[in-house]
Short mmCIF file of N, CA and C in Angstrom, two decimals:
data_model
loop_
_atom_site.label_atom_id
_atom_site.label_comp_id
_atom_site.label_asym_id
_atom_site.label_seq_id
_atom_site.Cartn_x
_atom_site.Cartn_y
_atom_site.Cartn_z
N MET A 276 -32.88 0.24 -65.41
CA MET A 276 -32.93 1.48 -66.14
C MET A 276 -33.76 2.50 -65.38
N GLN A 277 -34.89 2.04 -64.84
CA GLN A 277 -35.77 2.95 -64.11
C GLN A 277 -35.09 3.45 -62.84
N SER A 278 -34.32 2.59 -62.18
CA SER A 278 -33.66 3.03 -60.94
C SER A 278 -32.57 4.05 -61.23
N ILE A 279 -31.88 3.92 -62.37
CA ILE A 279 -30.87 4.92 -62.75
C ILE A 279 -31.55 6.26 -62.99
N PHE A 280 -32.66 6.22 -63.70
CA PHE A 280 -33.41 7.45 -63.97
C PHE A 280 -33.89 8.08 -62.68
N ASP A 281 -34.40 7.26 -61.76
CA ASP A 281 -34.87 7.77 -60.47
C ASP A 281 -33.74 8.38 -59.65
N ILE A 282 -32.57 7.77 -59.69
CA ILE A 282 -31.41 8.30 -58.96
C ILE A 282 -30.99 9.64 -59.54
N LEU A 283 -30.94 9.75 -60.87
CA LEU A 283 -30.57 11.03 -61.49
C LEU A 283 -31.57 12.12 -61.15
N LEU A 284 -32.86 11.78 -61.20
CA LEU A 284 -33.87 12.78 -60.85
C LEU A 284 -33.77 13.18 -59.38
N SER A 285 -33.45 12.23 -58.51
CA SER A 285 -33.31 12.59 -57.10
C SER A 285 -32.10 13.49 -56.88
N PHE A 286 -31.01 13.27 -57.63
CA PHE A 286 -29.86 14.17 -57.54
C PHE A 286 -30.21 15.57 -58.01
N ILE A 287 -30.97 15.65 -59.12
CA ILE A 287 -31.38 16.96 -59.64
C ILE A 287 -32.26 17.68 -58.63
N LEU A 288 -33.24 16.97 -58.08
CA LEU A 288 -34.13 17.60 -57.09
C LEU A 288 -33.38 17.97 -55.82
N MET A 289 -32.42 17.15 -55.41
CA MET A 289 -31.63 17.47 -54.23
C MET A 289 -30.79 18.73 -54.46
N LEU A 290 -30.19 18.84 -55.64
CA LEU A 290 -29.40 20.02 -55.97
C LEU A 290 -30.27 21.27 -56.00
N LEU A 291 -31.44 21.16 -56.63
CA LEU A 291 -32.35 22.31 -56.67
C LEU A 291 -32.86 22.67 -55.28
N GLY A 292 -33.13 21.67 -54.45
CA GLY A 292 -33.54 21.94 -53.06
C GLY A 292 -32.46 22.63 -52.27
N PHE A 293 -31.21 22.21 -52.48
CA PHE A 293 -30.08 22.86 -51.82
C PHE A 293 -29.96 24.32 -52.25
N ILE A 294 -30.12 24.58 -53.53
CA ILE A 294 -30.02 25.96 -54.04
C ILE A 294 -31.14 26.81 -53.47
N VAL A 295 -32.37 26.30 -53.44
CA VAL A 295 -33.50 27.06 -52.91
C VAL A 295 -33.33 27.32 -51.42
N ALA A 296 -32.83 26.34 -50.68
CA ALA A 296 -32.60 26.54 -49.24
C ALA A 296 -31.55 27.61 -49.00
N ALA A 297 -30.48 27.61 -49.78
CA ALA A 297 -29.44 28.61 -49.63
C ALA A 297 -29.96 30.00 -49.97
N VAL A 298 -30.75 30.10 -51.04
CA VAL A 298 -31.32 31.40 -51.42
C VAL A 298 -32.28 31.89 -50.34
N ALA A 299 -33.09 31.01 -49.80
CA ALA A 299 -34.02 31.41 -48.74
C ALA A 299 -33.28 31.86 -47.49
N PHE A 300 -32.20 31.18 -47.15
CA PHE A 300 -31.41 31.58 -45.97
C PHE A 300 -30.82 32.97 -46.16
N VAL A 301 -30.24 33.21 -47.34
CA VAL A 301 -29.65 34.53 -47.60
C VAL A 301 -30.74 35.60 -47.62
N GLU A 302 -31.91 35.28 -48.16
CA GLU A 302 -33.01 36.26 -48.22
C GLU A 302 -33.49 36.63 -46.82
N VAL A 303 -33.63 35.64 -45.94
CA VAL A 303 -34.07 35.93 -44.57
C VAL A 303 -33.03 36.76 -43.83
N ALA A 304 -31.75 36.41 -44.02
CA ALA A 304 -30.68 37.17 -43.37
C ALA A 304 -30.63 38.61 -43.90
N ALA A 305 -30.80 38.78 -45.22
CA ALA A 305 -30.79 40.12 -45.80
C ALA A 305 -31.99 40.93 -45.34
N ARG A 306 -33.15 40.29 -45.23
CA ARG A 306 -34.35 40.99 -44.76
C ARG A 306 -34.15 41.47 -43.32
N ALA A 307 -33.58 40.62 -42.47
CA ALA A 307 -33.33 41.02 -41.09
C ALA A 307 -32.31 42.15 -41.02
N LEU A 308 -31.27 42.08 -41.85
CA LEU A 308 -30.25 43.13 -41.87
C LEU A 308 -30.84 44.45 -42.35
N LEU A 309 -31.64 44.42 -43.40
CA LEU A 309 -32.26 45.65 -43.90
C LEU A 309 -33.24 46.25 -42.89
N SER A 310 -33.98 45.39 -42.20
CA SER A 310 -34.90 45.90 -41.17
C SER A 310 -34.14 46.51 -40.00
N SER A 311 -33.00 45.92 -39.66
CA SER A 311 -32.24 46.44 -38.52
C SER A 311 -31.60 47.79 -38.81
N ILE A 312 -31.30 48.08 -40.08
CA ILE A 312 -30.71 49.38 -40.40
C ILE A 312 -31.77 50.40 -40.81
N GLY A 313 -33.05 49.99 -40.79
CA GLY A 313 -34.13 50.95 -40.99
C GLY A 313 -34.69 51.02 -42.39
N ILE A 314 -34.42 50.05 -43.23
CA ILE A 314 -34.98 50.05 -44.58
C ILE A 314 -36.19 49.13 -44.59
N HIS A 315 -37.37 49.70 -44.89
CA HIS A 315 -38.62 48.94 -44.84
C HIS A 315 -39.41 49.19 -46.11
N GLY A 316 -40.49 48.43 -46.28
CA GLY A 316 -41.48 48.69 -47.33
C GLY A 316 -41.02 48.30 -48.71
N GLN A 317 -41.42 49.14 -49.66
CA GLN A 317 -41.18 48.82 -51.07
C GLN A 317 -39.70 48.89 -51.43
N PHE A 318 -38.96 49.76 -50.80
CA PHE A 318 -37.53 49.86 -51.08
C PHE A 318 -36.82 48.57 -50.68
N GLN A 319 -37.23 48.00 -49.54
CA GLN A 319 -36.67 46.73 -49.10
C GLN A 319 -37.02 45.62 -50.11
N THR A 320 -38.25 45.64 -50.62
CA THR A 320 -38.67 44.63 -51.60
C THR A 320 -37.86 44.74 -52.88
N VAL A 321 -37.60 45.94 -53.34
CA VAL A 321 -36.80 46.14 -54.55
C VAL A 321 -35.37 45.65 -54.33
N LEU A 322 -34.79 45.97 -53.19
CA LEU A 322 -33.43 45.50 -52.89
C LEU A 322 -33.37 43.98 -52.80
N LEU A 323 -34.38 43.37 -52.19
CA LEU A 323 -34.40 41.92 -52.07
C LEU A 323 -34.62 41.25 -53.43
N LEU A 324 -35.39 41.89 -54.30
CA LEU A 324 -35.58 41.36 -55.65
C LEU A 324 -34.27 41.39 -56.44
N CYS A 325 -33.52 42.47 -56.29
CA CYS A 325 -32.20 42.57 -56.94
C CYS A 325 -31.25 41.51 -56.39
N LEU A 326 -31.31 41.30 -55.08
CA LEU A 326 -30.48 40.27 -54.46
C LEU A 326 -30.87 38.88 -54.96
N LEU A 327 -32.17 38.63 -55.11
CA LEU A 327 -32.64 37.34 -55.62
C LEU A 327 -32.12 37.09 -57.03
N CYS A 328 -32.20 38.09 -57.89
CA CYS A 328 -31.68 37.94 -59.25
C CYS A 328 -30.19 37.64 -59.25
N ALA A 329 -29.46 38.33 -58.40
CA ALA A 329 -28.02 38.08 -58.31
C ALA A 329 -27.73 36.68 -57.78
N LEU A 330 -28.50 36.22 -56.80
CA LEU A 330 -28.30 34.88 -56.26
C LEU A 330 -28.62 33.79 -57.29
N VAL A 331 -29.64 34.01 -58.10
CA VAL A 331 -29.98 33.04 -59.15
C VAL A 331 -28.85 32.96 -60.18
N VAL A 332 -28.31 34.11 -60.57
CA VAL A 332 -27.20 34.14 -61.52
C VAL A 332 -25.99 33.43 -60.93
N VAL A 333 -25.67 33.71 -59.68
CA VAL A 333 -24.53 33.07 -59.02
C VAL A 333 -24.75 31.56 -58.91
N ALA A 334 -25.95 31.14 -58.56
CA ALA A 334 -26.24 29.70 -58.44
C ALA A 334 -26.06 28.99 -59.78
N PHE A 335 -26.52 29.60 -60.86
CA PHE A 335 -26.34 28.97 -62.16
C PHE A 335 -24.90 29.02 -62.62
N ARG A 336 -24.16 30.01 -62.19
CA ARG A 336 -22.73 30.05 -62.51
C ARG A 336 -21.99 28.93 -61.78
N ILE A 337 -22.35 28.72 -60.52
CA ILE A 337 -21.67 27.70 -59.72
C ILE A 337 -22.14 26.30 -60.09
N PHE A 338 -23.45 26.08 -60.14
CA PHE A 338 -24.00 24.74 -60.31
C PHE A 338 -24.53 24.47 -61.72
N GLY A 339 -24.37 25.41 -62.62
CA GLY A 339 -24.95 25.26 -63.95
C GLY A 339 -24.43 24.07 -64.72
N ARG A 340 -23.12 23.85 -64.68
CA ARG A 340 -22.56 22.73 -65.43
C ARG A 340 -22.96 21.40 -64.82
N LEU A 341 -22.97 21.33 -63.50
CA LEU A 341 -23.39 20.09 -62.84
C LEU A 341 -24.86 19.79 -63.15
N LEU A 342 -25.69 20.82 -63.09
CA LEU A 342 -27.10 20.64 -63.40
C LEU A 342 -27.29 20.24 -64.87
N ALA A 343 -26.51 20.82 -65.76
CA ALA A 343 -26.59 20.47 -67.18
C ALA A 343 -26.17 19.02 -67.40
N VAL A 344 -25.12 18.58 -66.73
CA VAL A 344 -24.67 17.18 -66.86
C VAL A 344 -25.73 16.23 -66.32
N LEU A 345 -26.31 16.55 -65.17
CA LEU A 345 -27.33 15.68 -64.60
C LEU A 345 -28.58 15.63 -65.48
N LEU A 346 -28.99 16.77 -66.01
CA LEU A 346 -30.16 16.79 -66.90
C LEU A 346 -29.88 16.03 -68.19
N THR A 347 -28.69 16.19 -68.75
CA THR A 347 -28.33 15.46 -69.97
C THR A 347 -28.33 13.96 -69.72
N ALA A 348 -27.75 13.55 -68.60
CA ALA A 348 -27.73 12.12 -68.27
C ALA A 348 -29.15 11.59 -68.08
N ALA A 349 -30.01 12.36 -67.44
CA ALA A 349 -31.39 11.92 -67.24
C ALA A 349 -32.13 11.81 -68.57
N PHE A 350 -31.90 12.75 -69.49
CA PHE A 350 -32.54 12.67 -70.80
C PHE A 350 -32.02 11.49 -71.61
N VAL A 351 -30.73 11.19 -71.52
CA VAL A 351 -30.16 10.04 -72.23
C VAL A 351 -30.75 8.74 -71.69
N VAL A 352 -30.83 8.62 -70.38
CA VAL A 352 -31.41 7.41 -69.79
C VAL A 352 -32.88 7.29 -70.18
N TYR A 353 -33.60 8.39 -70.17
CA TYR A 353 -35.01 8.37 -70.56
C TYR A 353 -35.16 7.97 -72.04
N LEU A 354 -34.28 8.47 -72.89
CA LEU A 354 -34.31 8.13 -74.31
C LEU A 354 -34.01 6.64 -74.50
N LEU A 355 -33.00 6.12 -73.82
CA LEU A 355 -32.70 4.70 -73.90
C LEU A 355 -33.86 3.86 -73.39
N HIS A 356 -34.47 4.32 -72.34
CA HIS A 356 -35.62 3.62 -71.77
C HIS A 356 -36.77 3.56 -72.79
N ALA A 357 -36.98 4.66 -73.51
CA ALA A 357 -38.04 4.70 -74.51
C ALA A 357 -37.69 3.86 -75.74
N LEU A 358 -36.43 3.89 -76.15
CA LEU A 358 -36.03 3.15 -77.34
C LEU A 358 -35.98 1.64 -77.11
N LEU A 359 -35.54 1.23 -75.95
CA LEU A 359 -35.43 -0.20 -75.67
C LEU A 359 -36.77 -0.82 -75.33
N GLY A 360 -37.74 -0.02 -74.98
CA GLY A 360 -39.07 -0.53 -74.70
C GLY A 360 -39.15 -1.31 -73.40
N VAL A 361 -38.33 -0.98 -72.44
CA VAL A 361 -38.38 -1.66 -71.15
C VAL A 361 -39.67 -1.26 -70.45
N PRO A 362 -40.46 -2.24 -69.99
CA PRO A 362 -41.74 -1.87 -69.35
C PRO A 362 -41.53 -1.11 -68.05
N HIS A 363 -42.49 -0.28 -67.73
CA HIS A 363 -42.40 0.53 -66.52
C HIS A 363 -42.72 -0.26 -65.27
N ASN A 364 -43.47 -1.34 -65.43
CA ASN A 364 -43.80 -2.13 -64.26
C ASN A 364 -43.60 -3.61 -64.59
N ILE A 365 -43.44 -4.39 -63.57
CA ILE A 365 -43.23 -5.82 -63.75
C ILE A 365 -44.59 -6.49 -63.85
N PRO A 366 -44.81 -7.27 -64.91
CA PRO A 366 -46.11 -7.93 -65.04
C PRO A 366 -46.29 -9.01 -63.96
N VAL A 367 -47.48 -9.10 -63.45
CA VAL A 367 -47.80 -10.08 -62.42
C VAL A 367 -48.59 -11.20 -63.08
N ARG A 368 -48.13 -12.43 -62.86
CA ARG A 368 -48.84 -13.57 -63.43
C ARG A 368 -50.13 -13.80 -62.66
N GLU A 369 -51.16 -14.09 -63.39
CA GLU A 369 -52.44 -14.37 -62.74
C GLU A 369 -52.47 -15.83 -62.34
N LYS A 370 -53.27 -16.13 -61.34
CA LYS A 370 -53.39 -17.51 -60.87
C LYS A 370 -54.11 -18.34 -61.92
N SER A 371 -53.64 -19.55 -62.09
CA SER A 371 -54.30 -20.45 -63.04
C SER A 371 -55.58 -21.00 -62.43
N PRO A 372 -56.61 -21.23 -63.24
CA PRO A 372 -57.90 -21.67 -62.69
C PRO A 372 -57.86 -23.06 -62.06
N GLU A 373 -56.95 -23.94 -62.48
CA GLU A 373 -56.94 -25.28 -61.90
C GLU A 373 -56.40 -25.31 -60.47
N LYS A 374 -55.70 -24.27 -60.07
CA LYS A 374 -55.18 -24.21 -58.69
C LYS A 374 -56.12 -23.46 -57.76
N ALA A 375 -57.20 -22.94 -58.28
CA ALA A 375 -58.15 -22.20 -57.45
C ALA A 375 -59.02 -23.18 -56.66
N ILE A 376 -59.37 -22.78 -55.45
CA ILE A 376 -60.23 -23.61 -54.60
C ILE A 376 -61.66 -23.13 -54.78
N ASN A 377 -62.51 -24.03 -55.20
CA ASN A 377 -63.92 -23.70 -55.40
C ASN A 377 -64.73 -24.32 -54.28
N LEU A 378 -65.61 -23.57 -53.68
CA LEU A 378 -66.46 -24.10 -52.59
C LEU A 378 -67.85 -24.35 -53.08
#
């Protein structure tokens, strides 16, 4: 159960990392393009902020359903994990005193 939850969380983090990398790439390219045509300073910041908002909206339009499915699956697995009471770690048996070597 824990490994399923870990896999779902890694998929979610991988998807979010992919989205952030794509947004950063587009932002760097747009910043270079705006600098090359002579737009600098606060006007460039405002344009890049508008571009960021548009990229976030587009990312959620494209990946929103996949992210929702992954988050729902992760919450279901977490709920099952909590309801079934599966321990988070494997208990380790302690050594019995009769097998211990005493000097």
